[in-house]
GROMACS .gro file of C-alpha atoms in nm:
model
  172
    1LYS     CA    1   5.180  -1.100  -9.136
    2ILE     CA    2   4.935  -1.031  -8.857
    3ASP     CA    3   4.728  -1.333  -8.762
    4GLN     CA    4   4.521  -1.175  -8.481
    5ASN     CA    5   4.527  -0.844  -8.299
    6TRP     CA    6   4.256  -0.745  -8.055
    7ASP     CA    7   4.212  -0.575  -7.722
    8LEU     CA    8   3.902  -0.600  -7.499
    9ASP     CA    9   3.878  -0.349  -7.211
   10PRO     CA   10   3.558  -0.344  -7.002
   11GLY     CA   11   3.553  -0.123  -6.691
   12PHE     CA   12   3.296   0.015  -6.453
   13GLY     CA   13   3.278   0.199  -6.124
   14GLY     CA   14   3.087   0.433  -5.901
   15PRO     CA   15   2.997   0.511  -5.544
   16LEU     CA   16   2.934   0.231  -5.295
   17VAL     CA   17   2.845   0.474  -5.014
   18LYS     CA   18   2.742   0.826  -5.117
   19ASP     CA   19   3.024   1.079  -5.068
   20ARG     CA   20   3.231   0.822  -4.870
   21LEU     CA   21   3.336   0.514  -5.069
   22TRP     CA   22   3.398   0.459  -5.443
   23PHE     CA   23   3.521   0.175  -5.657
   24TYR     CA   24   3.647   0.121  -6.008
   25GLY     CA   25   3.709  -0.221  -6.158
   26ALA     CA   26   3.839  -0.312  -6.499
   27ALA     CA   27   3.965  -0.606  -6.697
   28ARG     CA   28   4.169  -0.627  -7.011
   29TYR     CA   29   4.250  -0.904  -7.253
   30VAL     CA   30   4.507  -0.839  -7.524
   31HIS     CA   31   4.583  -1.098  -7.789
   32GLN     CA   32   4.841  -1.046  -8.061
   33SER     CA   33   4.977  -1.305  -8.299
   34GLN     CA   34   5.172  -1.291  -8.620
   35THR     CA   35   5.329  -1.546  -8.848
   36ALA     CA   36   5.704  -1.597  -8.842
   37ALA     CA   37   5.814  -1.512  -9.197
   38GLY     CA   38   5.919  -1.819  -9.391
   39MET     CA   39   5.890  -2.057  -9.094
   40PHE     CA   40   5.669  -2.365  -9.089
   41VAL     CA   41   5.606  -2.641  -8.835
   42ASN     CA   42   5.878  -2.907  -8.848
   43ARG     CA   43   5.736  -3.250  -8.932
   44ASN     CA   44   6.040  -3.406  -8.760
   45ALA     CA   45   6.011  -3.204  -8.437
   46ASN     CA   46   5.971  -3.506  -8.204
   47ASN     CA   47   6.139  -3.774  -8.415
   48LEU     CA   48   6.459  -3.886  -8.241
   49ASN     CA   49   6.577  -4.061  -8.560
   50ALA     CA   50   6.528  -3.768  -8.799
   51TRP     CA   51   6.806  -3.508  -8.798
   52SER     CA   52   6.663  -3.284  -9.070
   53TYR     CA   53   6.415  -2.997  -9.069
   54ASP     CA   54   6.111  -3.093  -9.279
   55PRO     CA   55   5.875  -2.793  -9.312
   56ASP     CA   56   5.501  -2.855  -9.335
   57THR     CA   57   5.407  -2.561  -9.559
   58SER     CA   58   5.039  -2.599  -9.467
   59LYS     CA   59   5.119  -2.501  -9.105
   60PRO     CA   60   5.291  -2.162  -9.067
   61VAL     CA   61   5.451  -2.088  -8.730
   62ILE     CA   62   5.274  -1.819  -8.529
   63ASN     CA   63   5.424  -1.611  -8.247
   64ASP     CA   64   5.142  -1.567  -7.997
   65THR     CA   65   5.106  -1.319  -7.710
   66ARG     CA   66   4.821  -1.327  -7.459
   67ASN     CA   67   4.785  -1.081  -7.174
   68PRO     CA   68   4.475  -1.089  -6.949
   69ASP     CA   69   4.463  -0.859  -6.647
   70THR     CA   70   4.220  -0.726  -6.388
   71HIS     CA   71   4.230  -0.447  -6.134
   72LEU     CA   72   4.016  -0.301  -5.862
   73ARG     CA   73   4.056   0.046  -5.710
   74MET     CA   74   3.880   0.152  -5.390
   75SER     CA   75   3.882   0.512  -5.261
   76ALA     CA   76   3.738   0.630  -4.933
   77GLN     CA   77   3.685   0.973  -4.781
   78ALA     CA   78   3.765   0.864  -4.425
   79THR     CA   79   3.713   1.212  -4.276
   80ALA     CA   80   3.665   1.557  -4.422
   81LYS     CA   81   4.043   1.588  -4.468
   82HIS     CA   82   4.163   1.227  -4.503
   83LYS     CA   83   4.131   1.025  -4.822
   84VAL     CA   84   4.264   0.669  -4.856
   85GLY     CA   85   4.291   0.444  -5.156
   86PHE     CA   86   4.370   0.083  -5.234
   87LEU     CA   87   4.454  -0.086  -5.565
   88TRP     CA   88   4.473  -0.456  -5.646
   89TYR     CA   89   4.618  -0.542  -5.990
   90ASN     CA   90   4.662  -0.896  -6.120
   91THR     CA   91   4.789  -1.012  -6.459
   92THR     CA   92   4.943  -1.305  -6.642
   93ASN     CA   93   5.134  -1.308  -6.969
   94CYS     CA   94   5.219  -1.578  -7.218
   95PHE     CA   95   5.457  -1.523  -7.507
   96CYS     CA   96   5.409  -1.866  -7.659
   97PRO     CA   97   5.637  -1.861  -7.851
   98THR     CA   98   5.813  -1.529  -7.844
   99ASP     CA   99   6.104  -1.566  -8.086
  100ALA     CA  100   6.019  -1.810  -8.367
  101SER     CA  101   6.167  -1.664  -8.685
  102SER     CA  102   6.322  -1.758  -9.017
  103SER     CA  103   6.623  -1.887  -8.821
  104VAL     CA  104   6.450  -2.040  -8.514
  105ALA     CA  105   6.202  -2.326  -8.560
  106LEU     CA  106   5.891  -2.351  -8.342
  107GLU     CA  107   6.031  -2.631  -8.126
  108ALA     CA  108   6.345  -2.423  -8.056
  109ALA     CA  109   6.157  -2.101  -7.980
  110THR     CA  110   6.126  -1.969  -7.625
  111ARG     CA  111   5.798  -2.019  -7.443
  112ARG     CA  112   5.802  -1.731  -7.193
  113LEU     CA  113   5.536  -1.740  -6.922
  114TYR     CA  114   5.454  -1.489  -6.651
  115PRO     CA  115   5.197  -1.689  -6.452
  116LEU     CA  116   5.178  -1.439  -6.167
  117GLN     CA  117   5.223  -1.063  -6.173
  118ARG     CA  118   5.052  -0.884  -5.887
  119LEU     CA  119   5.061  -0.527  -5.758
  120VAL     CA  120   4.904  -0.400  -5.435
  121GLN     CA  121   4.907  -0.026  -5.374
  122GLY     CA  122   4.785   0.194  -5.093
  123ASP     CA  123   4.775   0.572  -5.065
  124TRP     CA  124   4.665   0.842  -4.824
  125SER     CA  125   4.630   1.218  -4.861
  126ALA     CA  126   4.530   1.496  -4.627
  127PRO     CA  127   4.516   1.869  -4.707
  128LEU     CA  128   4.596   1.999  -4.360
  129THR     CA  129   4.561   2.362  -4.469
  130SER     CA  130   4.490   2.537  -4.798
  131ARG     CA  131   4.870   2.549  -4.852
  132PHE     CA  132   4.992   2.224  -4.694
  133LEU     CA  133   4.914   1.877  -4.830
  134LEU     CA  134   5.045   1.552  -4.684
  135GLU     CA  135   5.055   1.240  -4.901
  136ALA     CA  136   5.189   0.889  -4.852
  137GLY     CA  137   5.174   0.577  -5.060
  138GLY     CA  138   5.332   0.241  -5.105
  139ASN     CA  139   5.349  -0.042  -5.355
  140LEU     CA  140   5.412  -0.412  -5.322
  141PHE     CA  141   5.483  -0.612  -5.637
  142TRP     CA  142   5.548  -0.980  -5.672
  143GLY     CA  143   5.569  -1.194  -5.978
  144GLN     CA  144   5.702  -1.504  -6.141
  145SER     CA  145   5.853  -1.562  -6.482
  146ASP     CA  146   5.946  -1.885  -6.655
  147ASP     CA  147   6.118  -1.976  -6.980
  148LYS     CA  148   6.006  -2.329  -7.054
  149PRO     CA  149   6.034  -2.570  -7.343
  150TRP     CA  150   5.717  -2.687  -7.509
  151PRO     CA  151   5.558  -2.955  -7.286
  152GLU     CA  152   5.479  -3.185  -7.578
  153LEU     CA  153   5.843  -3.205  -7.693
  154ASN     CA  154   6.052  -3.514  -7.628
  155PRO     CA  155   6.319  -3.426  -7.365
  156ALA     CA  156   6.569  -3.658  -7.538
  157MET     CA  157   6.590  -3.427  -7.842
  158ILE     CA  158   6.928  -3.275  -7.922
  159GLN     CA  159   6.953  -2.924  -8.069
  160VAL     CA  160   7.067  -2.887  -8.427
  161THR     CA  161   7.203  -2.569  -8.583
  162GLU     CA  162   7.211  -2.600  -8.962
  163GLN     CA  163   7.551  -2.461  -9.065
  164SER     CA  164   7.448  -2.352  -9.416
  165SER     CA  165   7.143  -2.147  -9.306
  166GLY     CA  166   7.187  -2.090  -8.930
  167LEU     CA  167   6.846  -2.251  -8.867
  168VAL     CA  168   6.805  -2.382  -8.509
  169TYR     CA  169   6.568  -2.677  -8.461
  170ARG     CA  170   6.517  -3.000  -8.259
  171GLU     CA  171   6.575  -2.814  -7.935
  172ILE     CA  172   6.433  -2.900  -7.597
   0.00000   0.00000   0.00000
């Protein structure tokens, strides 16, 4: 079932210099989370001496996705025929966890982070005549992605796959 689902998108813009320079800035925050059907937090998740999955039925496992981003666009009419633009886009993502399910316990689920995703874009256009338009543009993207175990888990844990049900737990 859906736990949370919301999307906040403020944006604003306008001229900085009349008929010469404009801007538009926006931000977005998306949060989606849903329970993993039939999966509950394992009471034995960090217990090195316990080799069984003990569900705490008062704590359902929730797959959680958070995605904040911001961008800024600047456009300038450099001359009567030359227009230039610049875009800066920055975002991060966290799928924490992304794949907890009826066969993957919370401590075995992937924690997928995208701590840096950035795009820089520039463009230029010039209508040289009423029938001839020149345009150029370029993008530069860089980013980082990480699949990490949960920081609070004991690194000495050994993964268990329950043969009768296929349930994976105790993973680090």
